[in-house]
Coordinates of N, CA and C in Angstrom, one line a residue:
Chain A
M1 N -84.2 35.4 49.5 CA -84.4 36.3 48.4 C -84.9 37.6 48.9
T2 N -84.4 38.7 48.4 CA -84.9 40.0 48.8 C -85.9 40.5 47.8
L3 N -87.0 41.0 48.3 CA -88.1 41.5 47.4 C -88.2 43.0 47.6
R4 N -88.6 43.7 46.5 CA -88.8 45.2 46.6 C -90.3 45.4 46.3
K5 N -90.9 46.3 47.1 CA -92.3 46.6 46.9 C -92.5 47.7 45.9
I6 N -93.3 47.5 44.9 CA -93.6 48.5 43.8 C -95.1 48.6 43.6
T7 N -95.5 49.7 43.0 CA -96.9 49.9 42.7 C -97.1 50.1 41.2
I8 N -97.9 49.3 40.6 CA -98.2 49.4 39.2 C -99.7 49.5 39.0
D9 N -100.2 50.6 38.4 CA -101.6 50.7 38.2 C -102.4 50.5 39.5
N10 N -101.9 51.2 40.5 CA -102.6 51.1 41.8 C -102.6 49.8 42.5
S11 N -101.8 48.8 42.0 CA -101.8 47.5 42.7 C -100.3 47.3 43.1
V12 N -100.2 46.7 44.3 CA -98.9 46.5 44.9 C -98.3 45.2 44.4
R13 N -97.1 45.2 44.0 CA -96.4 44.0 43.5 C -95.0 43.9 44.2
Y14 N -94.5 42.7 44.3 CA -93.2 42.5 44.9 C -92.3 41.9 43.8
I15 N -91.2 42.5 43.6 CA -90.2 42.0 42.6 C -88.9 41.7 43.3
P16 N -88.2 40.6 42.8 CA -86.9 40.3 43.4 C -85.9 41.3 43.1
I17 N -85.0 41.5 44.0 CA -83.8 42.4 43.7 C -82.7 41.4 43.2
F18 N -82.2 41.8 42.0 CA -81.2 40.9 41.4 C -79.8 41.0 42.1
E19 N -79.3 39.9 42.4 CA -78.0 39.9 43.0 C -77.0 39.1 42.2
K20 N -75.8 39.5 42.1 CA -74.8 38.7 41.4 C -74.4 37.5 42.2
I21 N -74.5 36.3 41.5 CA -74.2 35.1 42.1 C -72.8 34.6 41.8
K22 N -72.0 34.4 42.8 CA -70.6 34.0 42.6 C -70.6 32.5 42.2
E23 N -69.7 32.2 41.2 CA -69.5 30.9 40.8 C -68.7 30.1 41.8
T24 N -69.0 28.9 42.1 CA -68.2 28.1 43.1 C -67.9 26.8 42.4
D25 N -67.9 25.8 43.1 CA -67.5 24.5 42.5 C -68.6 24.0 41.5
N26 N -68.3 23.1 40.7 CA -69.3 22.6 39.7 C -69.8 21.2 40.0
K27 N -69.7 20.8 41.3 CA -70.2 19.5 41.6 C -71.3 19.5 42.7
P28 N -72.5 20.0 42.3 CA -73.6 20.1 43.3 C -74.1 18.7 43.6
K29 N -74.4 18.4 44.8 CA -75.0 17.1 45.1 C -76.5 17.2 45.3
K30 N -76.9 18.4 45.8 CA -78.3 18.6 46.1 C -78.7 20.0 45.6
I31 N -79.8 20.1 44.9 CA -80.2 21.4 44.4 C -81.4 21.9 45.2
K32 N -81.3 23.1 45.7 CA -82.4 23.7 46.4 C -82.7 25.0 45.7
A33 N -84.0 25.3 45.7 CA -84.4 26.5 45.0 C -85.6 27.1 45.6
S34 N -85.6 28.4 45.8 CA -86.8 29.0 46.4 C -87.3 30.2 45.5
G35 N -86.6 30.5 44.5 CA -87.2 31.5 43.6 C -86.5 32.8 43.4
S36 N -85.3 32.8 43.0 CA -84.7 34.0 42.5 C -84.7 33.9 41.0
L37 N -84.1 34.9 40.3 CA -84.3 34.9 38.8 C -82.9 34.8 38.2
P38 N -82.3 33.6 38.2 CA -80.9 33.5 37.7 C -80.7 33.7 36.2
H39 N -81.8 33.4 35.4 CA -81.6 33.6 34.0 C -81.5 35.0 33.6
K40 N -81.6 36.0 34.5 CA -81.4 37.4 34.2 C -80.1 37.9 34.7
Q41 N -79.4 37.0 35.4 CA -78.2 37.5 36.2 C -77.1 38.0 35.3
N42 N -76.9 37.5 34.1 CA -75.8 37.9 33.3 C -76.0 39.2 32.6
K43 N -77.2 39.7 32.6 CA -77.4 40.9 31.8 C -77.4 42.1 32.8
N44 N -77.5 43.3 32.1 CA -77.5 44.5 32.9 C -78.7 44.6 33.9
T45 N -78.4 44.9 35.1 CA -79.5 44.8 36.1 C -80.6 45.8 35.9
S46 N -80.3 47.0 35.5 CA -81.4 48.0 35.3 C -82.3 47.6 34.1
Q47 N -81.6 47.1 33.1 CA -82.4 46.6 31.9 C -83.3 45.4 32.4
N48 N -82.7 44.6 33.2 CA -83.5 43.4 33.6 C -84.7 43.9 34.4
N49 N -84.5 44.9 35.3 CA -85.6 45.3 36.1 C -86.7 46.0 35.3
K50 N -86.3 46.7 34.2 CA -87.3 47.4 33.3 C -88.1 46.3 32.6
K51 N -87.3 45.3 32.1 CA -88.0 44.2 31.4 C -89.0 43.5 32.3
F52 N -88.5 43.2 33.5 CA -89.3 42.5 34.5 C -90.5 43.3 34.8
L53 N -90.4 44.6 35.1 CA -91.5 45.4 35.4 C -92.5 45.4 34.3
K54 N -92.0 45.5 33.0 CA -92.9 45.5 31.9 C -93.7 44.2 31.8
N55 N -93.0 43.1 32.2 CA -93.6 41.8 32.2 C -94.6 41.6 33.2
V56 N -94.3 42.2 34.4 CA -95.2 42.1 35.5 C -96.5 42.9 35.3
A57 N -96.3 44.0 34.6 CA -97.5 44.9 34.3 C -98.6 44.2 33.5
A58 N -98.1 43.3 32.6 CA -99.1 42.6 31.7 C -99.4 41.2 32.4
S59 N -100.6 40.8 32.2 CA -100.9 39.4 32.7 C -101.7 38.7 31.6
G60 N -101.3 37.4 31.5 CA -102.0 36.7 30.5 C -101.1 35.5 30.0
F61 N -101.4 35.1 28.8 CA -100.6 34.0 28.2 C -100.1 34.5 26.9
K62 N -98.9 34.2 26.6 CA -98.2 34.6 25.3 C -97.6 33.4 24.6
Y63 N -97.5 33.6 23.3 CA -96.9 32.5 22.4 C -95.6 32.9 21.9
L64 N -94.6 32.0 21.9 CA -93.4 32.2 21.2 C -93.3 31.2 20.0
K65 N -92.9 31.7 18.9 CA -92.8 30.9 17.7 C -91.4 30.9 17.1
Chain B
M1 N -110.1 16.8 43.4 CA -109.0 17.8 43.4 C -108.9 18.5 44.7
I2 N -107.6 18.7 45.1 CA -107.4 19.4 46.4 C -106.8 20.8 46.1
T3 N -107.0 21.7 47.1 CA -106.5 23.0 46.9 C -104.9 23.1 47.0
F4 N -104.4 24.2 46.7 CA -102.9 24.4 46.8 C -102.5 24.2 48.2
N5 N -103.2 24.8 49.1 CA -102.8 24.7 50.6 C -102.9 23.3 51.1
D6 N -103.9 22.6 50.6 CA -104.0 21.1 51.1 C -102.9 20.3 50.4
F7 N -102.6 20.6 49.2 CA -101.5 19.9 48.5 C -100.2 20.1 49.2
V8 N -99.9 21.4 49.6 CA -98.7 21.7 50.3 C -98.6 20.9 51.6
Q9 N -99.7 20.9 52.3 CA -99.8 20.2 53.6 C -99.7 18.7 53.4
K10 N -100.4 18.2 52.4 CA -100.3 16.7 52.2 C -98.9 16.2 51.9
F11 N -98.2 16.9 51.1 CA -96.8 16.5 50.8 C -95.7 17.1 51.6
N12 N -96.1 17.8 52.7 CA -95.2 18.4 53.6 C -94.2 19.3 52.9
L13 N -94.7 20.1 52.0 CA -93.9 21.1 51.3 C -93.8 22.4 52.2
K14 N -92.7 23.0 52.2 CA -92.5 24.2 53.1 C -92.3 25.5 52.3
N15 N -92.5 26.6 53.0 CA -92.3 27.9 52.3 C -90.8 28.2 52.4
K16 N -90.0 27.4 51.8 CA -88.5 27.6 51.8 C -88.0 26.8 50.6
A17 N -86.7 26.8 50.4 CA -86.1 26.2 49.2 C -86.5 24.7 49.2
T18 N -86.9 24.3 47.9 CA -87.3 22.9 47.7 C -86.2 22.2 47.0
S19 N -85.8 21.0 47.4 CA -84.7 20.3 46.8 C -85.2 19.4 45.7
N20 N -84.3 19.0 44.8 CA -84.7 18.1 43.7 C -85.1 16.7 44.2
I21 N -84.6 16.4 45.4 CA -84.9 15.1 46.0 C -86.4 15.1 46.5
K22 N -86.8 16.2 47.1 CA -88.2 16.4 47.5 C -89.1 16.4 46.3
I23 N -88.7 17.1 45.3 CA -89.6 17.1 44.1 C -89.8 15.7 43.5
H24 N -88.7 15.0 43.5 CA -88.7 13.6 43.0 C -89.7 12.7 43.8
Q25 N -89.6 12.9 45.1 CA -90.5 12.2 46.1 C -92.0 12.5 45.8
V26 N -92.3 13.8 45.6 CA -93.7 14.1 45.4 C -94.1 13.6 44.0
L27 N -93.3 13.7 43.0 CA -93.6 13.2 41.7 C -93.9 11.7 41.7
N28 N -93.1 10.9 42.5 CA -93.4 9.5 42.6 C -94.8 9.3 43.3
S29 N -95.0 10.1 44.3 CA -96.3 10.0 45.1 C -97.5 10.2 44.2
I30 N -97.4 11.1 43.3 CA -98.6 11.4 42.4 C -98.6 10.6 41.1
G31 N -97.6 9.7 41.0 CA -97.6 8.8 39.9 C -97.0 9.5 38.6
L32 N -96.2 10.5 38.8 CA -95.6 11.1 37.6 C -94.1 11.0 37.6
D33 N -93.6 9.7 37.7 CA -92.2 9.5 37.9 C -91.4 9.6 36.5
N34 N -92.2 9.8 35.4 CA -91.5 10.0 34.1 C -91.2 11.5 33.8
V35 N -91.4 12.3 34.8 CA -91.1 13.8 34.6 C -89.6 14.0 34.8
G36 N -89.0 14.7 33.9 CA -87.5 14.9 34.0 C -87.2 16.1 35.0
I37 N -86.1 16.0 35.7 CA -85.7 17.2 36.5 C -84.3 17.6 35.9
Y38 N -84.2 18.9 35.6 CA -83.0 19.3 34.8 C -82.5 20.6 35.4
L39 N -81.2 20.9 35.1 CA -80.7 22.2 35.3 C -80.9 23.1 34.1
R40 N -80.7 24.4 34.2 CA -81.1 25.3 33.1 C -80.7 25.0 31.7
D41 N -79.5 24.5 31.5 CA -79.0 24.2 30.2 C -79.3 22.8 29.7
G42 N -80.0 22.0 30.4 CA -80.4 20.7 30.0 C -79.2 19.7 30.0
P43 N -79.2 18.7 29.1 CA -80.0 18.5 27.9 C -81.4 18.0 28.3
F44 N -82.4 18.6 27.7 CA -83.8 18.2 28.0 C -84.1 17.0 27.1
K45 N -84.7 16.0 27.7 CA -85.0 14.7 27.0 C -86.5 14.3 27.0
T46 N -87.2 14.9 28.0 CA -88.6 14.4 28.2 C -89.7 15.4 27.7
D47 N -90.9 15.0 27.5 CA -92.0 15.9 27.1 C -92.4 16.8 28.3
I48 N -92.2 16.4 29.5 CA -92.5 17.1 30.7 C -91.2 17.2 31.6
G49 N -91.0 18.5 32.0 CA -89.7 18.6 32.8 C -89.9 19.7 33.8
I50 N -89.2 19.5 35.0 CA -89.1 20.6 36.0 C -87.6 21.0 35.9
V51 N -87.4 22.3 35.7 CA -86.1 22.8 35.4 C -85.7 23.9 36.5
N52 N -84.4 23.7 36.9 CA -83.9 24.8 37.8 C -83.2 25.8 36.9
L53 N -83.4 27.0 37.2 CA -82.9 28.1 36.3 C -81.5 28.5 36.5
H54 N -80.8 27.8 37.4 CA -79.4 28.0 37.6 C -78.6 26.9 36.9
P55 N -77.5 27.2 36.2 CA -76.8 26.2 35.5 C -76.1 25.1 36.3
N56 N -75.8 25.4 37.6 CA -75.2 24.3 38.3 C -75.5 24.3 39.8
R57 N -76.3 25.3 40.3 CA -76.7 25.2 41.7 C -78.2 25.5 41.7
G58 N -78.8 25.6 42.9 CA -80.2 25.8 43.0 C -80.6 27.3 43.0
S59 N -81.7 27.6 42.3 CA -82.2 29.0 42.4 C -83.7 29.0 42.3
H60 N -84.3 28.7 41.1 CA -85.7 28.9 40.9 C -86.2 27.8 40.1
W61 N -87.3 27.1 40.5 CA -87.9 26.0 39.7 C -88.9 26.5 38.8
I62 N -88.9 26.0 37.5 CA -89.9 26.3 36.6 C -90.4 24.9 35.9
L63 N -91.4 25.0 35.1 CA -91.9 23.7 34.5 C -92.3 23.9 33.1
Y64 N -92.0 22.8 32.3 CA -92.6 22.8 31.0 C -93.4 21.5 30.8
I65 N -94.6 21.6 30.2 CA -95.4 20.5 29.9 C -95.8 20.5 28.4
D66 N -95.1 19.7 27.6 CA -95.3 19.8 26.2 C -95.0 21.2 25.7
E67 N -96.0 21.9 25.1 CA -95.7 23.2 24.5 C -95.9 24.3 25.6
N68 N -96.3 24.0 26.8 CA -96.6 25.0 27.8 C -95.4 25.2 28.8
Y69 N -95.2 26.5 29.1 CA -94.1 26.8 30.0 C -94.7 27.6 31.2
F70 N -94.3 27.2 32.4 CA -94.8 27.8 33.6 C -93.7 28.3 34.5
D71 N -93.7 29.6 34.8 CA -92.8 30.2 35.7 C -93.7 31.0 36.7
S72 N -93.6 30.7 38.0 CA -94.4 31.4 38.9 C -94.2 32.9 39.0
Y73 N -93.1 33.4 38.4 CA -92.9 34.8 38.4 C -93.5 35.4 37.1
G74 N -94.0 34.5 36.2 CA -94.6 35.0 34.9 C -93.6 35.5 33.9
C75 N -92.4 35.0 34.0 CA -91.3 35.5 33.1 C -91.2 34.6 31.8
V76 N -90.6 35.1 30.8 CA -90.4 34.4 29.6 C -89.4 33.2 29.8
P77 N -89.5 32.1 29.1 CA -88.6 31.0 29.2 C -87.2 31.3 28.8
P78 N -86.2 30.7 29.4 CA -84.8 30.9 28.9 C -84.7 30.4 27.5
K79 N -83.7 30.9 26.8 CA -83.6 30.7 25.3 C -83.5 29.2 25.0
K80 N -82.6 28.5 25.7 CA -82.3 27.1 25.4 C -83.6 26.3 25.5
L81 N -84.3 26.5 26.6 CA -85.5 25.8 26.8 C -86.7 26.1 25.8
S82 N -86.8 27.4 25.5 CA -87.8 27.8 24.6 C -87.5 27.2 23.2
N83 N -86.2 27.2 22.8 CA -85.9 26.6 21.6 C -86.2 25.1 21.5
F84 N -86.0 24.4 22.7 CA -86.3 23.0 22.8 C -87.8 22.8 22.6
I85 N -88.6 23.6 23.3 CA -90.1 23.5 23.3 C -90.6 23.8 21.8
I86 N -90.1 24.9 21.2 CA -90.6 25.2 19.9 C -90.2 24.2 18.9
K87 N -89.0 23.7 19.0 CA -88.5 22.6 18.1 C -89.4 21.4 18.1
R88 N -89.8 21.1 19.3 CA -90.7 19.9 19.5 C -92.1 20.1 19.1
N89 N -92.6 21.3 19.5 CA -94.1 21.5 19.4 C -94.5 22.6 18.3
G90 N -93.5 23.3 17.8 CA -93.8 24.3 16.8 C -94.1 25.7 17.5
Y91 N -94.4 25.7 18.7 CA -94.6 27.0 19.5 C -94.4 26.7 21.0
C92 N -94.4 27.8 21.7 CA -94.3 27.7 23.2 C -95.3 28.7 23.8
L93 N -96.2 28.2 24.6 CA -97.1 29.0 25.3 C -96.7 29.3 26.7
Y94 N -96.5 30.5 27.2 CA -96.1 30.7 28.5 C -97.0 31.7 29.3
S95 N -97.1 31.5 30.6 CA -98.0 32.3 31.4 C -97.3 33.6 31.9
E96 N -98.0 34.7 31.9 CA -97.4 35.9 32.4 C -98.0 36.3 33.8
Y97 N -98.7 35.4 34.4 CA -99.3 35.6 35.7 C -98.2 35.5 36.7
Q98 N -98.1 36.5 37.6 CA -97.1 36.4 38.6 C -97.8 35.8 39.9
I99 N -97.6 34.6 40.1 CA -98.2 33.9 41.2 C -97.3 33.9 42.5
Q100 N -96.0 33.9 42.2 CA -95.1 33.9 43.4 C -94.7 35.4 43.7
K101 N -95.0 35.8 44.9 CA -94.7 37.2 45.3 C -93.8 37.2 46.5
N102 N -94.4 37.0 47.7 CA -93.6 37.2 48.9 C -93.4 35.8 49.5
D103 N -93.0 34.8 48.8 CA -92.8 33.5 49.3 C -91.7 32.7 48.6
S104 N -91.5 31.5 49.0 CA -90.5 30.6 48.4 C -91.1 29.3 47.9
F105 N -92.3 29.4 47.4 CA -93.0 28.1 47.0 C -92.8 27.7 45.5
C106 N -91.8 28.2 44.9 CA -91.7 27.9 43.4 C -91.8 26.4 43.1
G107 N -91.1 25.6 43.9 CA -91.1 24.2 43.7 C -92.5 23.6 43.9
S108 N -93.2 24.1 44.9 CA -94.6 23.7 45.2 C -95.6 24.1 44.0
Y109 N -95.4 25.3 43.5 CA -96.2 25.7 42.4 C -96.1 24.8 41.2
V110 N -94.9 24.5 40.8 CA -94.8 23.7 39.6 C -95.3 22.3 39.8
L111 N -95.2 21.8 41.1 CA -95.8 20.4 41.4 C -97.3 20.5 41.3
Y112 N -97.8 21.6 41.8 CA -99.3 21.7 41.9 C -99.9 21.8 40.4
I113 N -99.2 22.6 39.6 CA -99.6 22.8 38.2 C -99.6 21.4 37.5
L114 N -98.5 20.6 37.8 CA -98.4 19.3 37.2 C -99.6 18.4 37.7
Y115 N -99.9 18.5 39.0 CA -101.0 17.7 39.6 C -102.3 18.1 38.9
L116 N -102.5 19.4 38.7 CA -103.8 19.8 38.1 C -103.9 19.3 36.6
T117 N -102.8 19.4 35.9 CA -102.9 19.1 34.5 C -102.8 17.6 34.2
K118 N -101.9 17.0 34.8 CA -101.6 15.6 34.5 C -102.3 14.6 35.4
V119 N -102.7 14.9 36.6 CA -103.4 14.0 37.5 C -104.9 14.2 37.4
I120 N -105.3 15.5 37.5 CA -106.7 15.8 37.5 C -107.2 16.0 36.0
G121 N -106.3 16.4 35.1 CA -106.7 16.5 33.7 C -107.2 17.9 33.3
I122 N -106.8 18.9 34.0 CA -107.3 20.3 33.7 C -106.4 20.9 32.6
D123 N -107.0 21.6 31.7 CA -106.2 22.3 30.7 C -105.2 23.3 31.3
Y124 N -104.0 23.4 30.7 CA -102.9 24.2 31.2 C -103.3 25.6 31.6
K125 N -104.0 26.3 30.7 CA -104.4 27.7 31.1 C -105.4 27.8 32.3
C126 N -106.3 26.8 32.3 CA -107.2 26.8 33.4 C -106.5 26.5 34.7
A127 N -105.5 25.6 34.6 CA -104.7 25.2 35.8 C -104.0 26.5 36.4
V128 N -103.4 27.3 35.5 CA -102.7 28.5 35.9 C -103.6 29.4 36.6
L129 N -104.8 29.7 35.9 CA -105.8 30.6 36.4 C -106.3 30.1 37.7
N130 N -106.6 28.8 37.8 CA -107.1 28.2 39.1 C -106.1 28.5 40.2
L131 N -104.8 28.3 40.0 CA -103.8 28.5 41.0 C -103.8 30.0 41.4
Y132 N -103.8 30.9 40.3 CA -103.7 32.3 40.5 C -104.9 32.8 41.4
Y133 N -106.1 32.3 41.1 CA -107.2 32.8 41.9 C -107.2 32.2 43.3
Q134 N -106.7 31.0 43.4 CA -106.6 30.4 44.8 C -105.6 31.3 45.6
R135 N -104.6 31.8 45.0 CA -103.6 32.6 45.8 C -104.1 34.0 46.1
F136 N -104.9 34.6 45.2 CA -105.2 36.0 45.3 C -106.7 36.4 45.4
S137 N -107.5 35.4 45.7 CA -108.9 35.8 45.8 C -109.4 35.5 47.3

């Protein structure tokens, strides 16, 4: 996974750079994961980055109802 | 209670991609073999689950424990999963703390949060903050 260094409110953060994932076969035997953000992949990349940056800037717990 | 670093060492977890098989082994070792392991779109069947956010291959591991959702990047839950959690519990509480930064420990983070909450018995919010401060203090 590629990370980009950014600075928010004088603190350094690292965010993943979104990459388009190619669809291959549908028969995985073993799943490995190290931490990219696939649930963002189908949307516009710059929008995703803006949303992600907004999300990173805030810290805490939030409720969905 | 053991620290995150000790936990990683104890279960031989590496700073690289974690497989579903390894996650299953660790779950068995800590007595949580009733935890489901799913791909992004489910179908989700258990109260506690570890979910891979890719629909058919591996990418990023996240966790839900009843009404609580944990992503080491601090992102919002995917729609299908949040709908499932809200339907079951009435609401979904998720953490915005970005714990994963320059590493590949997502699988280890979800296992450690499970260990803190379900084995040690720490409240979900305290468990997340505990891990956050272990990583950045």
